[in-house]
């Protein structure tokens, strides 16, 4: 049996989401992939009855949304399940403590609460979250990862209740980017809790994610439940959206191929960039340590970051340590103390004037793909206009733009797309434009800050191929990404660095 829906969502008479056969198999765990902004979240909210019929015109299986909301099945979905929102702050009440919310209404205190929290925090006692529960979930307090785990704990409390009542099999739990604020360790703690609960008593769950490395974790740690797991992908077609099967082997085989291609870095020659020693920023002294030499260095050594021509290096650090800040320092967009840097034999330090960066470095020696496409692009410009004015070595003509777009877009590039305002593109489409703007500058060094954000698997493979081509052309690449499995596979230890505080 399956939850099946034909869904159409419009605003002011304009349909922007349309899909036949949006399906969630019962008593299975479904992982839904697809580029950012394609509609995964809004479709799931439509199913769960979370959209506002006064703001959107929603049609569910040929019925109005108001009728759908009043239906018995919809009320049972809301009553017996749980929806974990992508951004926990949209669900958590800033005027109530976390302790109050985790025990609110049907989520009253239970014997399972502490065990769930201990598992999610990977702790043998309540020390990590004891002081957290009396906190109000205001911005920056607690962290995004902590709020994420609190919301997950609420979902698991509800799930345990349904299992104790023997009705979990008819419950629907939706997790929208449940690991977005978690590192791989805590993501895997969440997955183990989910699968252990499923082994105890099957239920229906859908997990919306961009994290394809989840596939590897399932195949390694939960292979006994492979038949109870489905992988789906949301894609576009001329008729609207389609929900297709996604073959996990496609990702695993691609990853295996990238491991074989790791030797692409073996031909690196002279040093392109060198950041000597550490530096001080925001009152902290930072260290850059090469993974291959990590054991040889003492605690006082600051290390040195080197990027050779034709080499991709990967900088790793815990969230919030300062990877993006390091990228901005190398780019000349953030000042620090004690900077000693050489880029293609040109020395850079704290006193290097902005005029020198503008004349010799920006868009000439170094180009950067910023983490958030919405902040890097002019949202009011058209697709064609975002390329205007770039100091490209090749004239920026309409024909040139079309050819560049074909590298990362898999549909026909016509006038309507070139004239489309950027603000109307999906998150994944914006990210691809963000990448192309930097790649066509053809700089010696390319800094990538989370370049795979919001991309589907096809786009990820195309971006990786484009970067590998840049390597073959002798370009250096500095990679910052939370996609550890992909880049740990692609990049050898001698090209991986860890950023830490002294």
XYZ file of C-alpha atoms in Angstrom:
502
model
C 0.000 0.000 0.000
C 1.107 3.575 -0.670
C 0.176 7.136 0.136
C -0.616 8.370 -3.408
C -1.298 11.955 -4.449
C -1.782 13.999 -7.599
C -0.911 17.526 -6.481
C -1.229 20.940 -8.092
C -0.228 24.131 -6.299
C -0.931 27.600 -7.696
C -0.779 31.204 -6.556
C -2.773 34.048 -8.100
C -3.872 31.657 -10.832
C -0.333 30.610 -11.803
C 0.533 26.937 -11.255
C 4.107 26.507 -10.022
C 3.975 22.912 -8.754
C 2.313 20.060 -10.596
C 2.933 16.357 -10.131
C 1.093 13.114 -10.726
C 1.860 10.158 -8.483
C 3.668 11.717 -5.533
C 3.971 8.476 -3.604
C 5.153 7.423 -0.143
C 5.224 3.610 0.273
C 3.608 2.476 3.534
C 5.732 0.807 6.197
C 8.943 1.709 4.390
C 11.583 4.386 4.829
C 11.812 6.540 1.709
C 14.736 8.849 0.937
C 13.760 11.654 -1.433
C 16.524 13.410 -3.376
C 16.316 16.316 -5.814
C 17.846 19.745 -6.314
C 17.121 22.543 -3.880
C 13.937 24.459 -4.601
C 12.408 21.881 -6.910
C 9.443 21.351 -4.577
C 10.252 18.473 -2.201
C 9.368 20.395 0.960
C 6.188 22.063 -0.248
C 4.817 18.791 -1.641
C 5.478 17.049 1.673
C 3.817 19.893 3.563
C 0.819 19.621 1.224
C 0.479 15.931 2.085
C 0.740 16.694 5.789
C -1.879 19.433 5.610
C 0.508 22.242 6.515
C -0.184 24.698 3.675
C -2.488 27.690 4.017
C -5.519 27.441 1.675
C -6.019 31.197 2.018
C -2.617 31.885 0.423
C -2.261 29.005 -2.037
C -4.652 27.224 -4.380
C -3.939 23.548 -3.733
C -5.607 20.613 -5.438
C -5.128 17.144 -3.922
C -6.350 14.193 -5.970
C -8.929 16.382 -7.692
C -10.283 17.876 -4.467
C -9.871 21.336 -2.983
C -7.361 21.698 -0.185
C -10.031 22.690 2.324
C -11.777 19.374 1.673
C -8.451 17.564 1.978
C -7.757 19.197 5.357
C -11.137 18.087 6.682
C -10.725 14.492 5.529
C -10.352 11.827 8.222
C -7.140 10.416 6.712
C -5.473 13.842 6.803
C -6.385 14.350 10.435
C -5.013 10.907 11.285
C -1.732 11.755 9.535
C -1.366 14.849 11.701
C -2.531 13.134 14.873
C -0.411 10.006 14.670
C 2.752 11.260 12.991
C 5.265 14.085 13.099
C 6.803 16.556 10.644
C 10.416 17.577 11.296
C 10.979 20.928 9.603
C 14.132 21.745 7.658
C 14.856 24.769 9.828
C 14.073 23.910 13.474
C 13.572 27.564 14.368
C 10.397 27.606 12.250
C 8.860 24.982 14.534
C 10.332 25.766 17.947
C 8.593 28.505 19.947
C 11.098 31.161 21.095
C 8.853 32.005 24.067
C 8.925 28.494 25.554
C 11.897 26.582 26.919
C 13.038 23.496 25.077
C 12.059 21.401 28.100
C 8.482 22.699 27.889
C 8.242 22.053 24.158
C 9.706 18.568 24.218
C 6.981 17.630 26.735
C 4.148 19.712 25.313
C 0.704 18.257 24.556
C 0.884 14.644 23.470
C 4.678 14.709 23.965
C 4.378 14.572 27.729
C 7.275 13.231 29.742
C 7.986 9.561 29.189
C 10.529 6.935 30.057
C 11.858 7.109 26.493
C 12.807 10.811 26.530
C 16.183 10.613 28.237
C 17.219 7.495 26.320
C 16.406 9.227 23.016
C 18.340 12.357 23.986
C 21.325 10.314 25.171
C 21.404 8.464 21.871
C 21.183 11.633 19.765
C 23.941 13.275 21.844
C 25.953 10.025 21.982
C 26.296 10.272 25.749
C 26.038 7.842 28.652
C 24.442 10.495 30.881
C 22.396 13.694 30.561
C 25.360 16.056 30.904
C 25.388 17.338 27.273
C 21.721 18.386 27.271
C 20.919 18.964 30.968
C 21.706 22.697 30.785
C 20.173 22.932 27.323
C 16.586 22.022 28.189
C 15.853 25.170 30.283
C 17.020 27.361 27.360
C 14.693 29.390 25.135
C 15.396 28.602 21.439
C 16.297 32.131 20.457
C 18.759 32.788 17.603
C 22.317 31.536 18.275
C 21.259 29.929 21.530
C 21.329 26.967 21.294
C 23.177 25.982 18.100
C 21.422 24.813 14.958
C 22.625 21.244 15.496
C 21.284 21.212 19.063
C 17.890 22.544 17.976
C 17.848 19.960 15.191
C 18.363 17.133 17.677
C 15.681 18.489 20.016
C 13.159 18.427 17.160
C 14.269 14.912 16.201
C 13.832 13.824 19.825
C 10.248 15.117 19.716
C 9.589 13.049 16.585
C 11.020 9.908 18.176
C 8.947 10.424 21.325
C 5.836 10.524 19.137
C 7.000 7.455 17.234
C 7.535 5.516 20.477
C 4.005 6.442 21.565
C 2.550 5.104 18.316
C 4.531 1.887 18.662
C 3.367 1.401 22.245
C -0.217 1.813 21.050
C 0.416 -0.641 18.203
C -0.553 1.803 15.424
C 2.873 2.866 14.152
C 2.246 0.968 10.917
C -0.363 3.546 9.898
C 1.700 6.560 10.999
C 3.561 8.925 8.673
C 6.753 10.659 9.770
C 8.416 13.219 7.493
C 11.956 14.462 8.120
C 12.883 17.503 5.983
C 16.693 17.720 5.809
C 17.029 16.131 9.271
C 20.837 16.086 9.138
C 21.357 19.511 7.580
C 22.916 20.888 10.774
C 24.587 17.649 11.875
C 28.030 16.285 11.084
C 28.306 12.719 9.820
C 28.750 11.257 13.300
C 25.521 12.689 14.686
C 23.733 12.056 11.386
C 24.606 8.390 11.776
C 23.365 8.438 15.385
C 20.023 9.705 14.075
C 19.915 7.045 11.349
C 20.695 4.233 13.782
C 17.866 5.394 16.076
C 15.491 5.525 13.097
C 16.367 2.071 11.810
C 16.386 0.500 15.272
C 12.854 1.831 15.803
C 11.818 0.415 12.427
C 13.198 -3.012 13.364
C 11.113 -2.878 16.527
C 7.881 -2.048 14.678
C 7.659 -0.850 11.033
C 6.225 2.594 10.240
C 6.126 4.956 7.267
C 8.761 7.656 6.933
C 10.071 10.000 4.264
C 13.441 11.705 4.586
C 14.103 14.683 2.294
C 17.820 15.148 1.806
C 20.666 16.273 -0.473
C 23.108 14.004 1.331
C 23.806 11.118 -1.046
C 26.433 9.717 1.336
C 23.501 8.465 3.419
C 23.343 5.659 0.856
C 26.779 4.390 1.866
C 25.869 4.478 5.558
C 22.693 2.469 4.925
C 24.509 -0.120 2.824
C 27.285 -0.459 5.401
C 25.382 -0.306 8.700
C 21.751 -1.178 7.911
C 21.937 -3.556 4.969
C 19.505 -5.934 6.685
C 16.765 -3.363 5.971
C 17.639 -2.655 2.332
C 14.329 -4.154 1.178
C 12.473 -1.788 3.518
C 14.197 1.296 2.089
C 13.284 3.077 -1.134
C 15.213 5.840 -2.877
C 13.334 8.410 -4.946
C 14.344 11.518 -6.841
C 12.232 14.513 -7.839
C 12.991 15.756 -11.362
C 11.513 18.180 -13.885
C 9.798 17.272 -17.133
C 7.825 19.174 -19.763
C 4.624 18.095 -17.998
C 5.721 19.216 -14.531
C 7.504 17.283 -11.826
C 8.143 13.565 -11.745
C 8.968 11.281 -8.825
C 11.343 8.639 -10.137
C 13.171 5.706 -8.615
C 16.783 6.517 -7.803
C 19.250 3.643 -8.108
C 21.636 3.789 -5.132
C 24.124 1.749 -7.165
C 24.475 4.717 -9.523
C 25.928 6.806 -6.699
C 28.040 3.982 -5.262
C 29.526 3.081 -8.649
C 30.234 6.738 -9.419
C 31.972 7.100 -6.068
C 34.020 3.999 -6.783
C 35.057 5.531 -10.096
C 36.111 8.766 -8.384
C 38.334 6.751 -6.060
C 40.024 5.175 -9.071
C 40.493 8.650 -10.610
C 42.273 9.951 -7.494
C 45.596 9.782 -9.355
C 44.590 12.974 -11.186
C 46.564 14.911 -8.565
C 49.760 12.935 -9.179
C 50.979 15.276 -11.931
C 51.043 18.437 -9.823
C 54.039 20.671 -10.421
C 55.029 24.014 -8.939
C 53.419 25.676 -5.925
C 50.640 28.116 -6.819
C 49.575 29.230 -3.347
C 51.357 29.121 -0.014
C 49.914 30.320 3.278
C 52.790 30.243 5.760
C 52.208 29.399 9.401
C 49.062 30.340 11.250
C 47.119 33.576 11.542
C 44.941 35.354 14.067
C 41.303 36.224 13.485
C 38.504 37.282 15.852
C 40.853 36.817 18.798
C 41.716 33.214 17.882
C 45.002 31.804 16.626
C 44.402 29.384 13.753
C 46.457 26.374 12.668
C 46.484 24.707 9.236
C 47.623 21.088 9.461
C 48.230 18.695 6.590
C 46.480 15.358 7.196
C 49.433 13.280 5.978
C 51.809 15.077 8.390
C 49.375 15.505 11.276
C 51.041 12.975 13.571
C 54.489 14.478 13.015
C 53.508 17.981 14.155
C 53.538 19.158 17.740
C 50.742 21.221 19.278
C 52.586 24.512 18.722
C 53.236 24.043 15.014
C 51.048 26.168 12.784
C 51.728 24.255 9.600
C 51.571 25.563 6.065
C 48.901 25.398 3.389
C 50.192 24.648 -0.110
C 48.302 24.311 -3.353
C 50.165 23.171 -6.450
C 49.057 23.760 -10.001
C 46.695 21.001 -11.026
C 45.933 20.075 -7.406
C 42.631 20.038 -5.546
C 43.063 20.427 -1.801
C 40.329 19.872 0.752
C 40.075 21.910 3.977
C 38.199 20.219 6.821
C 37.073 21.592 10.181
C 34.160 21.405 12.560
C 31.230 23.694 11.782
C 31.901 27.268 12.871
C 35.694 26.961 13.203
C 36.371 29.263 10.259
C 36.676 27.468 6.901
C 34.735 30.156 5.032
C 36.695 32.844 6.868
C 39.953 31.232 5.667
C 38.638 31.286 2.098
C 37.779 34.984 2.423
C 41.242 35.719 3.873
C 42.930 34.041 0.902
C 40.565 35.929 -1.400
C 41.412 39.229 0.285
C 37.866 39.841 1.537
C 38.644 39.419 5.244
C 41.570 40.914 7.153
C 43.514 38.987 9.768
C 46.727 39.337 11.744
C 49.941 37.600 10.808
C 49.030 36.756 7.221
C 51.983 35.519 5.166
C 50.813 34.371 1.762
C 52.354 33.910 -1.656
C 50.153 33.572 -4.728
C 52.025 32.781 -7.935
C 55.220 34.391 -6.528
C 53.395 37.544 -5.411
C 53.770 38.152 -1.667
C 50.702 39.136 0.376
C 50.568 40.248 4.009
C 48.482 42.320 6.438
C 49.595 45.566 4.790
C 48.762 44.675 1.199
C 46.393 47.449 -0.001
C 43.000 46.717 -1.506
C 44.147 48.318 -4.756
C 46.762 45.565 -5.164
C 44.130 42.836 -4.665
C 41.907 44.535 -7.220
C 44.701 44.965 -9.776
C 46.529 41.647 -9.487
C 44.392 39.075 -7.666
C 40.604 39.355 -7.942
C 39.250 37.536 -11.018
C 42.827 37.335 -12.327
C 44.723 35.012 -10.018
C 41.869 33.877 -7.757
C 38.143 33.331 -8.291
C 35.706 32.219 -5.597
C 32.378 30.391 -5.600
C 30.518 31.690 -2.555
C 28.483 29.358 -0.372
C 25.094 31.034 -0.806
C 24.043 31.675 -4.395
C 21.292 34.078 -3.300
C 23.957 36.349 -1.823
C 26.365 36.021 -4.753
C 23.914 36.656 -7.592
C 21.778 39.668 -8.506
C 18.345 38.131 -8.047
C 16.682 40.829 -10.137
C 18.930 40.187 -13.134
C 18.105 37.722 -15.893
C 20.154 34.568 -16.443
C 21.955 36.237 -19.342
C 22.589 39.443 -17.385
C 24.399 37.703 -14.497
C 27.314 37.081 -16.871
C 27.492 40.688 -18.078
C 30.628 42.589 -17.123
C 32.703 39.591 -16.094
C 36.400 40.080 -16.953
C 36.461 36.888 -18.995
C 39.325 36.127 -21.364
C 36.644 35.218 -23.930
C 34.069 37.817 -25.062
C 30.757 37.379 -23.225
C 28.371 36.851 -26.128
C 24.951 35.186 -26.101
C 26.446 32.204 -27.920
C 29.247 31.957 -25.342
C 26.740 32.043 -22.470
C 24.662 29.287 -24.075
C 27.727 27.062 -24.412
C 28.691 27.626 -20.794
C 25.193 26.864 -19.534
C 25.183 23.558 -21.432
C 28.064 22.376 -19.225
C 25.857 22.168 -16.121
C 22.251 22.365 -17.360
C 20.651 19.282 -18.894
C 17.804 20.957 -20.795
C 17.609 23.090 -23.926
C 18.879 26.625 -23.333
C 16.435 28.914 -25.131
C 15.577 32.612 -25.029
C 12.943 32.157 -22.352
C 15.513 30.687 -19.978
C 18.145 33.343 -20.797
C 15.571 36.049 -20.063
C 14.263 34.444 -16.880
C 14.862 36.457 -13.680
C 17.304 34.714 -11.343
C 14.854 35.068 -8.434
C 12.470 32.666 -10.216
C 15.058 29.881 -10.527
C 15.280 26.946 -8.161
C 18.043 26.807 -5.572
C 19.940 24.227 -7.606
C 19.732 26.332 -10.779
C 21.039 29.389 -8.921
C 23.931 27.351 -7.568
C 24.899 26.206 -11.058
C 24.913 29.820 -12.275
C 26.992 30.723 -9.236
C 29.547 28.053 -10.198
C 29.670 28.962 -13.890
C 30.302 32.659 -13.184
C 33.539 31.744 -11.439
C 34.637 28.895 -13.700
C 34.553 31.005 -16.878
C 36.965 33.519 -15.316
C 39.626 30.818 -15.784
C 41.722 31.993 -12.820
C 44.823 30.106 -11.663
C 43.239 29.356 -8.284
C 39.554 28.547 -7.741
C 38.112 28.641 -4.219
C 34.991 26.541 -3.754
C 32.850 27.132 -0.645
C 30.197 24.377 -0.496
C 29.836 24.151 -4.302
C 27.545 21.098 -4.179
C 24.903 22.808 -2.027
C 21.381 22.054 -3.252
C 22.439 19.999 -6.277
C 20.985 16.714 -7.446
C 23.213 13.760 -8.293
C 23.428 14.498 -12.037
C 24.515 18.084 -11.334
C 27.035 16.935 -8.710
C 28.676 14.580 -11.187
C 28.818 17.346 -13.812
C 30.360 19.828 -11.363
C 33.001 17.288 -10.283
C 33.827 16.582 -13.939
C 34.180 20.319 -14.627
C 36.536 20.726 -11.662
C 38.630 17.758 -12.727
C 38.947 19.329 -16.174
C 40.227 22.504 -14.515
C 42.794 20.387 -12.682
C 43.975 18.901 -15.968
C 44.371 22.457 -17.263
C 46.744 23.167 -14.372
C 44.372 25.151 -12.150
C 44.585 24.890 -8.382
C 41.378 24.278 -6.429
C 40.720 24.942 -2.747
C 37.678 22.935 -1.685
C 35.478 23.581 1.350
C 32.574 21.161 1.642
C 30.561 19.115 4.130
C 30.383 16.315 1.516
C 33.195 14.446 3.227
C 32.584 11.076 1.619
C 32.908 12.474 -1.891
C 36.051 14.508 -1.328
C 37.752 12.049 1.016
C 37.317 9.555 -1.813
C 38.598 11.892 -4.520
C 41.462 13.561 -2.703
C 44.556 11.832 -1.235
C 45.685 12.550 2.375
C 48.603 14.737 1.281
C 46.083 17.147 -0.239
C 43.742 17.271 2.787
C 44.180 19.920 5.487
C 42.593 20.447 8.902
C 41.849 23.916 10.231
C 41.951 24.150 14.036
C 42.489 26.709 16.789
C 45.707 26.691 18.801
